[in-house]
């Protein structure tokens, strides 16, 4: 897992980002958070170089970074911390992650197609034009996310959680929703067509997507049949 080194700047309680040596290896030594790095651009470029030169990234801490135009195709991340990051135009087909933290991050125009992400957290994050089509997203935490015009089509979402999530113009077609929790979530123009909604959880006291939500699903299906 990633180390929880605190920023060396006096009075700062934020996590320090990972430090690498001249051989582009993570050292685990104490450093600064991104706000207090003496050279922010150099710090970001150093971590990018580490990612570029390694197919497997283990224990990296990169909280608060702004990461743009990065190719993560086939990369594997284990026990990494990317909380409070901003990701823009990331291409990550075949991306793999285990026990990684992406809480309170923003993903804009990102493509994580046919990826495999498990036991990871995106709590409180924002997805804008986020494409996760054809991915295995098992045992993940999507609690409190806000999703605009994004796609989870053809995804396996087994035992993942969307508690108090806000889903707008988002598609979850042909998904495995077994034990997927949508407690207290809000949904606007969301399609679950061909997904096994009756195996998902929307009421804490009952199984299955029930009530007005179920009626909404039936209405969507009728509209789709008339197209």
mmCIF file of C-alpha atoms in Angstrom:
data_model
loop_
_atom_site.group_PDB
_atom_site.id
_atom_site.type_symbol
_atom_site.label_atom_id
_atom_site.label_comp_id
_atom_site.label_asym_id
_atom_site.label_seq_id
_atom_site.Cartn_x
_atom_site.Cartn_y
_atom_site.Cartn_z
ATOM 1 C CA UNK A 1 0.000 0.000 0.000
ATOM 2 C CA UNK A 2 0.941 3.656 -0.363
ATOM 3 C CA UNK A 3 2.763 5.395 2.489
ATOM 4 C CA UNK A 4 0.973 8.096 4.459
ATOM 5 C CA UNK A 5 3.857 10.533 4.775
ATOM 6 C CA UNK A 6 2.747 13.982 5.843
ATOM 7 C CA UNK A 7 3.957 17.078 4.030
ATOM 8 C CA UNK A 8 7.237 18.418 5.412
ATOM 9 C CA UNK A 9 5.987 22.011 5.233
ATOM 10 C CA UNK A 10 5.400 23.309 8.792
ATOM 11 C CA UNK A 11 1.754 23.128 9.813
ATOM 12 C CA UNK A 12 0.578 21.212 6.700
ATOM 13 C CA UNK A 13 -1.353 17.997 7.308
ATOM 14 C CA UNK A 14 -1.755 16.988 3.651
ATOM 15 C CA UNK A 15 -0.241 13.814 2.249
ATOM 16 C CA UNK A 16 3.174 14.171 0.661
ATOM 17 C CA UNK A 17 3.429 12.943 -2.911
ATOM 18 C CA UNK A 18 5.826 10.122 -3.704
ATOM 19 C CA UNK A 19 9.500 10.862 -4.282
ATOM 20 C CA UNK A 20 11.606 8.985 -6.811
ATOM 21 C CA UNK A 21 15.383 8.740 -7.075
ATOM 22 C CA UNK A 22 17.697 9.203 -10.058
ATOM 23 C CA UNK A 23 16.938 5.643 -11.171
ATOM 24 C CA UNK A 24 13.218 6.476 -11.348
ATOM 25 C CA UNK A 25 12.339 4.325 -8.331
ATOM 26 C CA UNK A 26 9.985 5.327 -5.514
ATOM 27 C CA UNK A 27 11.984 5.896 -2.348
ATOM 28 C CA UNK A 28 9.311 6.188 0.347
ATOM 29 C CA UNK A 29 11.116 9.163 1.872
ATOM 30 C CA UNK A 30 9.250 12.160 3.251
ATOM 31 C CA UNK A 31 8.515 14.997 0.868
ATOM 32 C CA UNK A 32 5.995 17.761 0.217
ATOM 33 C CA UNK A 33 2.376 17.837 -0.845
ATOM 34 C CA UNK A 34 1.789 19.185 -4.338
ATOM 35 C CA UNK A 35 0.871 22.646 -2.959
ATOM 36 C CA UNK A 36 4.200 23.018 -1.179
ATOM 37 C CA UNK A 37 6.540 21.365 -3.677
ATOM 38 C CA UNK A 38 9.441 23.692 -4.491
ATOM 39 C CA UNK A 39 8.935 22.841 -8.184
ATOM 40 C CA UNK A 40 5.407 21.585 -8.926
ATOM 41 C CA UNK A 41 6.018 21.027 -12.636
ATOM 42 C CA UNK A 42 9.126 18.967 -11.951
ATOM 43 C CA UNK A 43 7.276 16.918 -9.312
ATOM 44 C CA UNK A 44 4.420 16.128 -11.701
ATOM 45 C CA UNK A 45 6.780 15.311 -14.569
ATOM 46 C CA UNK A 46 8.804 12.992 -12.310
ATOM 47 C CA UNK A 47 5.718 10.980 -11.370
ATOM 48 C CA UNK A 48 4.589 10.907 -14.998
ATOM 49 C CA UNK A 49 8.003 9.566 -16.019
ATOM 50 C CA UNK A 50 7.715 6.861 -13.385
ATOM 51 C CA UNK A 51 4.322 5.837 -14.789
ATOM 52 C CA UNK A 52 5.613 5.911 -18.375
ATOM 53 C CA UNK A 53 8.574 3.685 -17.541
ATOM 54 C CA UNK A 54 6.716 1.104 -15.426
ATOM 55 C CA UNK A 55 3.895 -1.208 -16.426
ATOM 56 C CA UNK A 56 3.186 -1.998 -12.763
ATOM 57 C CA UNK A 57 2.920 0.890 -10.287
ATOM 58 C CA UNK A 58 2.798 -0.060 -6.599
ATOM 59 C CA UNK A 59 2.250 2.226 -3.612
ATOM 60 C CA UNK A 60 2.367 5.580 -5.406
ATOM 61 C CA UNK A 61 0.924 8.647 -3.659
ATOM 62 C CA UNK A 62 -0.051 11.432 -6.038
ATOM 63 C CA UNK A 63 -2.755 13.367 -4.178
ATOM 64 C CA UNK A 64 -3.915 16.660 -5.674
ATOM 65 C CA UNK A 65 -2.160 16.380 -9.031
ATOM 66 C CA UNK A 66 -3.566 17.747 -12.282
ATOM 67 C CA UNK A 67 -2.891 15.060 -14.891
ATOM 68 C CA UNK A 68 -3.690 15.664 -18.557
ATOM 69 C CA UNK A 69 -3.223 13.840 -21.876
ATOM 70 C CA UNK A 70 -1.797 10.662 -20.340
ATOM 71 C CA UNK A 71 -1.779 7.215 -21.942
ATOM 72 C CA UNK A 72 -2.395 4.505 -19.337
ATOM 73 C CA UNK A 73 -3.211 1.673 -21.738
ATOM 74 C CA UNK A 74 -2.409 -1.651 -20.087
ATOM 75 C CA UNK A 75 -0.974 -0.041 -16.921
ATOM 76 C CA UNK A 76 -1.458 -1.791 -13.571
ATOM 77 C CA UNK A 77 -1.842 0.116 -10.304
ATOM 78 C CA UNK A 78 -1.773 -1.508 -6.865
ATOM 79 C CA UNK A 79 -2.366 0.295 -3.572
ATOM 80 C CA UNK A 80 -1.997 3.806 -5.018
ATOM 81 C CA UNK A 81 -3.436 7.070 -3.705
ATOM 82 C CA UNK A 82 -4.824 9.546 -6.273
ATOM 83 C CA UNK A 83 -7.262 11.414 -4.030
ATOM 84 C CA UNK A 84 -8.252 14.977 -4.995
ATOM 85 C CA UNK A 85 -6.682 14.657 -8.455
ATOM 86 C CA UNK A 86 -7.929 16.129 -11.722
ATOM 87 C CA UNK A 87 -7.724 13.815 -14.736
ATOM 88 C CA UNK A 88 -8.360 15.176 -18.234
ATOM 89 C CA UNK A 89 -8.169 13.334 -21.559
ATOM 90 C CA UNK A 90 -6.805 10.097 -20.095
ATOM 91 C CA UNK A 91 -6.772 7.030 -22.371
ATOM 92 C CA UNK A 92 -6.604 3.842 -20.337
ATOM 93 C CA UNK A 93 -7.816 0.838 -22.314
ATOM 94 C CA UNK A 94 -7.065 -2.365 -20.406
ATOM 95 C CA UNK A 95 -6.270 -0.353 -17.258
ATOM 96 C CA UNK A 96 -6.016 -2.432 -14.063
ATOM 97 C CA UNK A 97 -6.278 -1.243 -10.442
ATOM 98 C CA UNK A 98 -6.495 -2.931 -7.054
ATOM 99 C CA UNK A 99 -7.082 -1.205 -3.702
ATOM 100 C CA UNK A 100 -6.513 2.281 -5.130
ATOM 101 C CA UNK A 101 -8.003 5.543 -3.875
ATOM 102 C CA UNK A 102 -9.448 8.105 -6.292
ATOM 103 C CA UNK A 103 -11.745 9.857 -3.783
ATOM 104 C CA UNK A 104 -12.883 13.427 -4.520
ATOM 105 C CA UNK A 105 -11.196 13.455 -7.929
ATOM 106 C CA UNK A 106 -12.506 14.839 -11.225
ATOM 107 C CA UNK A 107 -12.442 12.818 -14.455
ATOM 108 C CA UNK A 108 -13.170 14.747 -17.664
ATOM 109 C CA UNK A 109 -13.104 13.224 -21.171
ATOM 110 C CA UNK A 110 -11.455 10.043 -19.888
ATOM 111 C CA UNK A 111 -11.638 6.614 -21.524
ATOM 112 C CA UNK A 112 -11.172 3.580 -19.265
ATOM 113 C CA UNK A 113 -12.496 1.038 -21.763
ATOM 114 C CA UNK A 114 -12.287 -2.698 -21.011
ATOM 115 C CA UNK A 115 -10.549 -2.019 -17.705
ATOM 116 C CA UNK A 116 -10.484 -4.063 -14.523
ATOM 117 C CA UNK A 117 -10.815 -2.126 -11.275
ATOM 118 C CA UNK A 118 -11.537 -3.871 -7.977
ATOM 119 C CA UNK A 119 -11.611 -2.981 -4.271
ATOM 120 C CA UNK A 120 -11.035 0.692 -5.131
ATOM 121 C CA UNK A 121 -12.762 3.926 -4.144
ATOM 122 C CA UNK A 122 -14.058 6.865 -6.205
ATOM 123 C CA UNK A 123 -16.187 8.312 -3.396
ATOM 124 C CA UNK A 124 -17.220 11.924 -3.926
ATOM 125 C CA UNK A 125 -15.665 12.098 -7.388
ATOM 126 C CA UNK A 126 -17.067 13.798 -10.471
ATOM 127 C CA UNK A 127 -17.314 12.032 -13.845
ATOM 128 C CA UNK A 128 -17.835 14.220 -16.927
ATOM 129 C CA UNK A 129 -17.861 12.381 -20.281
ATOM 130 C CA UNK A 130 -16.276 9.383 -18.547
ATOM 131 C CA UNK A 131 -16.348 6.184 -20.631
ATOM 132 C CA UNK A 132 -15.961 2.888 -18.756
ATOM 133 C CA UNK A 133 -17.617 0.632 -21.331
ATOM 134 C CA UNK A 134 -16.914 -3.090 -21.129
ATOM 135 C CA UNK A 135 -15.078 -2.924 -17.791
ATOM 136 C CA UNK A 136 -15.065 -5.112 -14.693
ATOM 137 C CA UNK A 137 -15.753 -2.726 -11.802
ATOM 138 C CA UNK A 138 -16.224 -5.127 -8.906
ATOM 139 C CA UNK A 139 -16.401 -4.338 -5.152
ATOM 140 C CA UNK A 140 -15.820 -0.620 -5.774
ATOM 141 C CA UNK A 141 -17.024 2.459 -3.923
ATOM 142 C CA UNK A 142 -18.822 5.034 -6.109
ATOM 143 C CA UNK A 143 -20.682 6.569 -3.162
ATOM 144 C CA UNK A 144 -21.554 10.227 -3.620
ATOM 145 C CA UNK A 145 -20.204 10.503 -7.169
ATOM 146 C CA UNK A 146 -21.688 12.952 -9.634
ATOM 147 C CA UNK A 147 -21.835 11.536 -13.162
ATOM 148 C CA UNK A 148 -22.694 13.636 -16.237
ATOM 149 C CA UNK A 149 -23.034 12.122 -19.727
ATOM 150 C CA UNK A 150 -20.931 9.095 -18.816
ATOM 151 C CA UNK A 151 -21.158 5.429 -19.763
ATOM 152 C CA UNK A 152 -20.963 2.249 -17.683
ATOM 153 C CA UNK A 153 -22.431 0.170 -20.536
ATOM 154 C CA UNK A 154 -21.557 -3.554 -20.576
ATOM 155 C CA UNK A 155 -19.838 -3.306 -17.175
ATOM 156 C CA UNK A 156 -19.775 -5.831 -14.356
ATOM 157 C CA UNK A 157 -20.639 -3.761 -11.269
ATOM 158 C CA UNK A 158 -21.045 -6.678 -8.879
ATOM 159 C CA UNK A 159 -21.223 -5.613 -5.221
ATOM 160 C CA UNK A 160 -20.271 -1.994 -5.983
ATOM 161 C CA UNK A 161 -21.961 0.954 -4.265
ATOM 162 C CA UNK A 162 -23.565 4.108 -5.684
ATOM 163 C CA UNK A 163 -25.040 5.291 -2.380
ATOM 164 C CA UNK A 164 -26.155 8.951 -2.542
ATOM 165 C CA UNK A 165 -24.745 9.207 -6.077
ATOM 166 C CA UNK A 166 -26.109 11.721 -8.586
ATOM 167 C CA UNK A 167 -26.398 10.176 -12.056
ATOM 168 C CA UNK A 168 -27.426 12.498 -14.911
ATOM 169 C CA UNK A 169 -27.628 11.467 -18.585
ATOM 170 C CA UNK A 170 -25.607 8.410 -17.678
ATOM 171 C CA UNK A 171 -25.962 4.977 -19.247
ATOM 172 C CA UNK A 172 -25.786 1.640 -17.415
ATOM 173 C CA UNK A 173 -27.053 -0.606 -20.213
ATOM 174 C CA UNK A 174 -26.428 -4.346 -20.194
ATOM 175 C CA UNK A 175 -24.673 -4.217 -16.813
ATOM 176 C CA UNK A 176 -24.395 -6.822 -14.095
ATOM 177 C CA UNK A 177 -26.001 -5.101 -11.107
ATOM 178 C CA UNK A 178 -26.109 -8.044 -8.717
ATOM 179 C CA UNK A 179 -25.748 -6.660 -5.162
ATOM 180 C CA UNK A 180 -25.021 -3.182 -6.575
ATOM 181 C CA UNK A 181 -26.368 -0.614 -4.093
ATOM 182 C CA UNK A 182 -28.155 2.586 -5.191
ATOM 183 C CA UNK A 183 -29.477 3.634 -1.773
ATOM 184 C CA UNK A 184 -30.564 7.300 -1.649
ATOM 185 C CA UNK A 185 -29.179 7.945 -5.139
ATOM 186 C CA UNK A 186 -30.697 10.468 -7.543
ATOM 187 C CA UNK A 187 -31.080 9.614 -11.220
ATOM 188 C CA UNK A 188 -32.100 11.759 -14.179
ATOM 189 C CA UNK A 189 -32.334 10.349 -17.699
ATOM 190 C CA UNK A 190 -30.469 7.167 -16.733
ATOM 191 C CA UNK A 191 -30.861 3.993 -18.794
ATOM 192 C CA UNK A 192 -30.615 0.507 -17.258
ATOM 193 C CA UNK A 193 -31.875 -1.270 -20.360
ATOM 194 C CA UNK A 194 -30.955 -4.999 -20.456
ATOM 195 C CA UNK A 195 -29.361 -4.794 -16.980
ATOM 196 C CA UNK A 196 -30.471 -7.176 -14.206
ATOM 197 C CA UNK A 197 -32.042 -4.417 -12.109
ATOM 198 C CA UNK A 198 -34.034 -6.810 -9.916
ATOM 199 C CA UNK A 199 -30.794 -8.063 -8.384
ATOM 200 C CA UNK A 200 -29.640 -4.557 -7.463
ATOM 201 C CA UNK A 201 -30.391 -2.817 -4.159
ATOM 202 C CA UNK A 202 -32.307 0.439 -3.913
ATOM 203 C CA UNK A 203 -34.295 0.019 -0.705
ATOM 204 C CA UNK A 204 -32.403 -0.805 2.479
ATOM 205 C CA UNK A 205 -35.313 -2.947 3.658
ATOM 206 C CA UNK A 206 -36.056 -4.727 0.382
ATOM 207 C CA UNK A 207 -34.200 -6.383 -2.477
ATOM 208 C CA UNK A 208 -34.406 -5.161 -6.046
ATOM 209 C CA UNK A 209 -35.066 -1.786 -7.683
ATOM 210 C CA UNK A 210 -38.599 -0.984 -6.592
ATOM 211 C CA UNK A 211 -41.259 1.722 -6.407
ATOM 212 C CA UNK A 212 -41.213 4.741 -8.698
ATOM 213 C CA UNK A 213 -37.700 3.828 -9.880
ATOM 214 C CA UNK A 214 -38.979 0.511 -11.243
ATOM 215 C CA UNK A 215 -41.846 2.331 -12.943
ATOM 216 C CA UNK A 216 -39.337 4.667 -14.540
ATOM 217 C CA UNK A 217 -37.408 1.705 -15.897
ATOM 218 C CA UNK A 218 -40.550 0.246 -17.483
ATOM 219 C CA UNK A 219 -41.332 3.618 -19.059
ATOM 220 C CA UNK A 220 -37.813 3.800 -20.524
ATOM 221 C CA UNK A 221 -38.158 0.306 -21.946
ATOM 222 C CA UNK A 222 -41.435 1.263 -23.647
ATOM 223 C CA UNK A 223 -39.881 4.391 -25.116
ATOM 224 C CA UNK A 224 -36.942 2.345 -26.384
ATOM 225 C CA UNK A 225 -39.247 -0.174 -28.050
ATOM 226 C CA UNK A 226 -41.024 2.640 -29.877
ATOM 227 C CA UNK A 227 -37.821 4.027 -31.384
#
